[in-house]
Amino acid sequence: MDSGQHLLNVVDVEATCWDGEPPTGAVSEIIEIGLTVVDLARGERVGRHRVLVRPTRSTVSSFCTELTGLTQAEVDTGLAFADACRLLAAEHEAWARPWASWGDYDRHQFTRQCSTTGTGYPFGRRHTNAKLVFTEAHGLRKRPGMAQALQIAGLPLEGRHHRGEDDAWNIAALVLGLAARGAWPQEPY
């Protein structure tokens, strides 16, 4: 695969969550990684990927299933977190390509989970907070959620909100809109 500057990985994760505090001993863990590859030079989304991840220190609550559509049985078929990180590096050149997410939650979740599990961090340092870029490009005072940003940009919400694969696809559309306006940074920040 080409790790050239024109390819960007847009990442969105879903993690175990609860309506209120987590059960005793449970921690929020990544259960789905959505990744859309964007070709900035061609101005298009060129790859759409989904990696299910099997949690080991928590389970999928009914609240989480209602929010994401993911069930415990479904994520039980997923990869171990370390294997998912290796897949990101091997198949999606996560260590070499710049990447983006909507806000910093996804980056921080990977950092935390890699640290607590002793897993090598799969991404390089070139990360862009797409929410921040969008907010600045549109002159907004408050940073909008992804669904609100799509409305502001006049783009449809494709798929299910809070599904990693679909959210990464939608964030990639926002990134392409920013790039078309000349607002996507050449250097990540």
Short mmCIF file of C-alpha atoms in Angstrom, two decimals:
data_model
loop_
_atom_site.label_atom_id
_atom_site.label_comp_id
_atom_site.label_asym_id
_atom_site.label_seq_id
_atom_site.Cartn_x
_atom_site.Cartn_y
_atom_site.Cartn_z
CA MET A 1 0.00 0.00 0.00
CA ASP A 2 1.08 3.58 -0.57
CA SER A 3 1.95 5.55 2.54
CA GLY A 4 2.25 8.80 0.57
CA GLN A 5 1.18 12.13 2.02
CA HIS A 6 -2.00 12.14 -0.02
CA LEU A 7 -3.55 9.25 1.95
CA LEU A 8 -5.18 9.95 5.29
CA ASN A 9 -6.70 7.47 7.74
CA VAL A 10 -9.87 8.78 9.35
CA VAL A 11 -10.56 6.80 12.53
CA ASP A 12 -13.58 6.55 14.80
CA VAL A 13 -13.87 4.15 17.72
CA GLU A 14 -16.76 2.89 19.76
CA ALA A 15 -16.09 1.73 23.30
CA THR A 16 -17.98 0.01 26.07
CA CYS A 17 -20.17 2.52 27.88
CA TRP A 18 -22.88 2.72 30.50
CA ASP A 19 -25.76 4.95 31.47
CA GLY A 20 -23.97 6.35 34.50
CA GLU A 21 -20.95 4.89 36.24
CA PRO A 22 -19.35 1.66 34.99
CA PRO A 23 -19.86 -1.49 37.03
CA THR A 24 -17.22 -2.15 39.68
CA GLY A 25 -13.96 -3.18 38.05
CA ALA A 26 -15.11 -2.38 34.50
CA VAL A 27 -13.27 0.10 32.29
CA SER A 28 -14.20 1.59 28.94
CA GLU A 29 -12.61 -0.48 26.15
CA ILE A 30 -12.60 -0.13 22.38
CA ILE A 31 -15.07 -2.53 20.77
CA GLU A 32 -15.13 -1.20 17.21
CA ILE A 33 -12.61 0.66 15.08
CA GLY A 34 -13.97 2.36 11.99
CA LEU A 35 -11.39 3.49 9.46
CA THR A 36 -11.93 5.32 6.18
CA VAL A 37 -8.97 5.93 3.90
CA VAL A 38 -9.14 9.31 2.19
CA ASP A 39 -7.15 10.21 -0.90
CA LEU A 40 -6.72 13.95 -0.44
CA ALA A 41 -5.15 14.40 -3.89
CA ARG A 42 -8.13 12.78 -5.65
CA GLY A 43 -10.67 14.20 -3.21
CA GLU A 44 -12.38 10.91 -2.44
CA ARG A 45 -12.90 8.20 0.11
CA VAL A 46 -11.07 5.13 -1.19
CA GLY A 47 -11.44 2.56 1.58
CA ARG A 48 -13.96 1.71 4.27
CA HIS A 49 -13.02 -0.69 7.05
CA ARG A 50 -14.39 -2.06 10.29
CA VAL A 51 -12.50 -3.93 12.99
CA LEU A 52 -14.43 -5.47 15.87
CA VAL A 53 -12.48 -5.70 19.12
CA ARG A 54 -13.20 -8.15 21.93
CA PRO A 55 -13.24 -6.44 25.35
CA THR A 56 -11.55 -8.18 28.28
CA ARG A 57 -12.22 -5.87 31.25
CA SER A 58 -15.85 -4.93 30.53
CA THR A 59 -18.95 -6.08 28.72
CA VAL A 60 -21.35 -4.41 26.33
CA SER A 61 -24.21 -2.94 28.35
CA SER A 62 -27.77 -2.63 27.08
CA PHE A 63 -27.18 1.16 27.00
CA CYS A 64 -24.13 0.62 24.77
CA THR A 65 -26.11 -1.69 22.46
CA GLU A 66 -28.89 0.88 22.20
CA LEU A 67 -26.37 3.62 21.36
CA THR A 68 -24.11 1.73 18.94
CA GLY A 69 -26.13 -1.28 17.81
CA LEU A 70 -23.21 -3.50 18.88
CA THR A 71 -23.93 -6.54 21.04
CA GLN A 72 -21.72 -8.58 23.32
CA ALA A 73 -22.16 -11.60 21.04
CA GLU A 74 -21.01 -9.54 18.05
CA VAL A 75 -17.89 -8.12 19.72
CA ASP A 76 -17.03 -11.56 21.12
CA THR A 77 -16.21 -12.48 17.49
CA GLY A 78 -13.72 -9.61 17.28
CA LEU A 79 -9.95 -9.49 17.54
CA ALA A 80 -7.98 -9.05 20.72
CA PHE A 81 -7.02 -5.37 21.14
CA ALA A 82 -3.30 -6.03 20.50
CA ASP A 83 -4.16 -7.92 17.29
CA ALA A 84 -6.42 -5.06 16.16
CA CYS A 85 -3.55 -2.60 16.68
CA ARG A 86 -1.18 -4.83 14.68
CA LEU A 87 -3.78 -5.02 11.90
CA LEU A 88 -4.02 -1.21 11.79
CA ALA A 89 -0.25 -0.98 11.41
CA ALA A 90 0.10 -3.81 8.88
CA GLU A 91 -2.93 -3.32 6.64
CA HIS A 92 -3.59 0.42 6.98
CA GLU A 93 -0.06 1.74 7.58
CA ALA A 94 -1.35 3.52 10.68
CA TRP A 95 2.22 4.20 11.86
CA ALA A 96 3.14 5.97 8.58
CA ARG A 97 0.02 7.75 7.40
CA PRO A 98 -1.35 10.90 8.94
CA TRP A 99 -4.65 10.29 10.65
CA ALA A 100 -7.63 12.25 11.85
CA SER A 101 -10.51 11.82 14.26
CA TRP A 102 -13.46 13.95 15.35
CA GLY A 103 -12.05 15.45 18.55
CA ASP A 104 -9.36 13.88 20.69
CA TYR A 105 -11.41 11.12 22.34
CA ASP A 106 -10.27 8.43 19.90
CA ARG A 107 -6.59 9.33 20.22
CA HIS A 108 -6.80 9.43 24.02
CA GLN A 109 -8.73 6.14 24.17
CA PHE A 110 -6.02 4.41 22.11
CA THR A 111 -3.29 5.97 24.26
CA ARG A 112 -4.96 4.84 27.50
CA GLN A 113 -5.78 1.35 26.30
CA CYS A 114 -2.33 0.78 24.78
CA SER A 115 -0.73 1.92 28.03
CA THR A 116 -2.88 -0.25 30.31
CA THR A 117 -2.53 -3.36 28.11
CA GLY A 118 1.15 -2.97 27.21
CA THR A 119 0.25 -2.80 23.51
CA GLY A 120 2.34 -0.81 21.08
CA TYR A 121 0.60 2.36 19.95
CA PRO A 122 -0.32 1.74 16.28
CA PHE A 123 -0.37 5.34 15.03
CA GLY A 124 2.27 7.84 14.09
CA ARG A 125 2.43 11.36 15.51
CA ARG A 126 0.68 13.09 12.61
CA HIS A 127 -2.85 13.43 14.02
CA THR A 128 -5.38 16.11 13.16
CA ASN A 129 -8.40 16.93 15.30
CA ALA A 130 -10.98 17.35 12.51
CA LYS A 131 -13.49 18.90 14.91
CA LEU A 132 -11.08 21.72 15.73
CA VAL A 133 -10.29 22.34 12.03
CA PHE A 134 -14.02 22.36 11.17
CA THR A 135 -14.82 24.76 14.02
CA GLU A 136 -12.13 27.20 12.94
CA ALA A 137 -12.92 26.91 9.21
CA HIS A 138 -16.59 27.70 9.83
CA GLY A 139 -15.92 30.46 12.38
CA LEU A 140 -17.95 28.71 15.08
CA ARG A 141 -17.75 29.57 18.78
CA LYS A 142 -18.58 26.05 19.95
CA ARG A 143 -17.23 22.80 18.59
CA PRO A 144 -20.11 20.84 17.05
CA GLY A 145 -20.69 17.11 17.27
CA MET A 146 -20.25 15.18 14.05
CA ALA A 147 -23.96 15.01 13.23
CA GLN A 148 -24.37 18.76 13.74
CA ALA A 149 -21.26 19.42 11.61
CA LEU A 150 -22.77 17.39 8.77
CA GLN A 151 -25.88 19.59 8.93
CA ILE A 152 -23.77 22.76 8.92
CA ALA A 153 -21.82 21.45 5.92
CA GLY A 154 -25.02 20.42 4.09
CA LEU A 155 -24.00 16.76 4.05
CA PRO A 156 -26.20 13.74 4.80
CA LEU A 157 -25.57 11.44 7.75
CA GLU A 158 -24.82 8.14 6.06
CA GLY A 159 -25.47 4.96 8.08
CA ARG A 160 -25.92 4.78 11.84
CA HIS A 161 -24.56 7.47 14.14
CA HIS A 162 -22.34 5.99 16.88
CA ARG A 163 -21.27 3.11 14.66
CA GLY A 164 -17.51 3.41 14.17
CA GLU A 165 -17.46 2.39 10.52
CA ASP A 166 -20.26 4.80 9.60
CA ASP A 167 -18.92 7.67 11.71
CA ALA A 168 -15.45 7.36 10.15
CA TRP A 169 -17.10 7.47 6.70
CA ASN A 170 -19.05 10.61 7.63
CA ILE A 171 -16.04 12.32 9.24
CA ALA A 172 -14.11 11.59 6.03
CA ALA A 173 -16.82 13.45 4.07
CA LEU A 174 -16.33 16.44 6.39
CA VAL A 175 -12.55 16.25 5.90
CA LEU A 176 -13.00 16.23 2.11
CA GLY A 177 -15.30 19.25 2.39
CA LEU A 178 -12.65 21.08 4.39
CA ALA A 179 -9.96 20.10 1.88
CA ALA A 180 -12.11 21.35 -1.02
CA ARG A 181 -12.35 24.73 0.76
CA GLY A 182 -8.58 24.81 1.27
CA ALA A 183 -9.12 24.57 5.02
CA TRP A 184 -7.54 21.16 5.68
CA PRO A 185 -4.04 21.69 7.15
CA GLN A 186 -0.99 20.48 5.25
CA GLU A 187 0.61 19.64 8.58
CA PRO A 188 -1.47 17.90 11.29
CA TYR A 189 -2.18 19.70 14.55
#
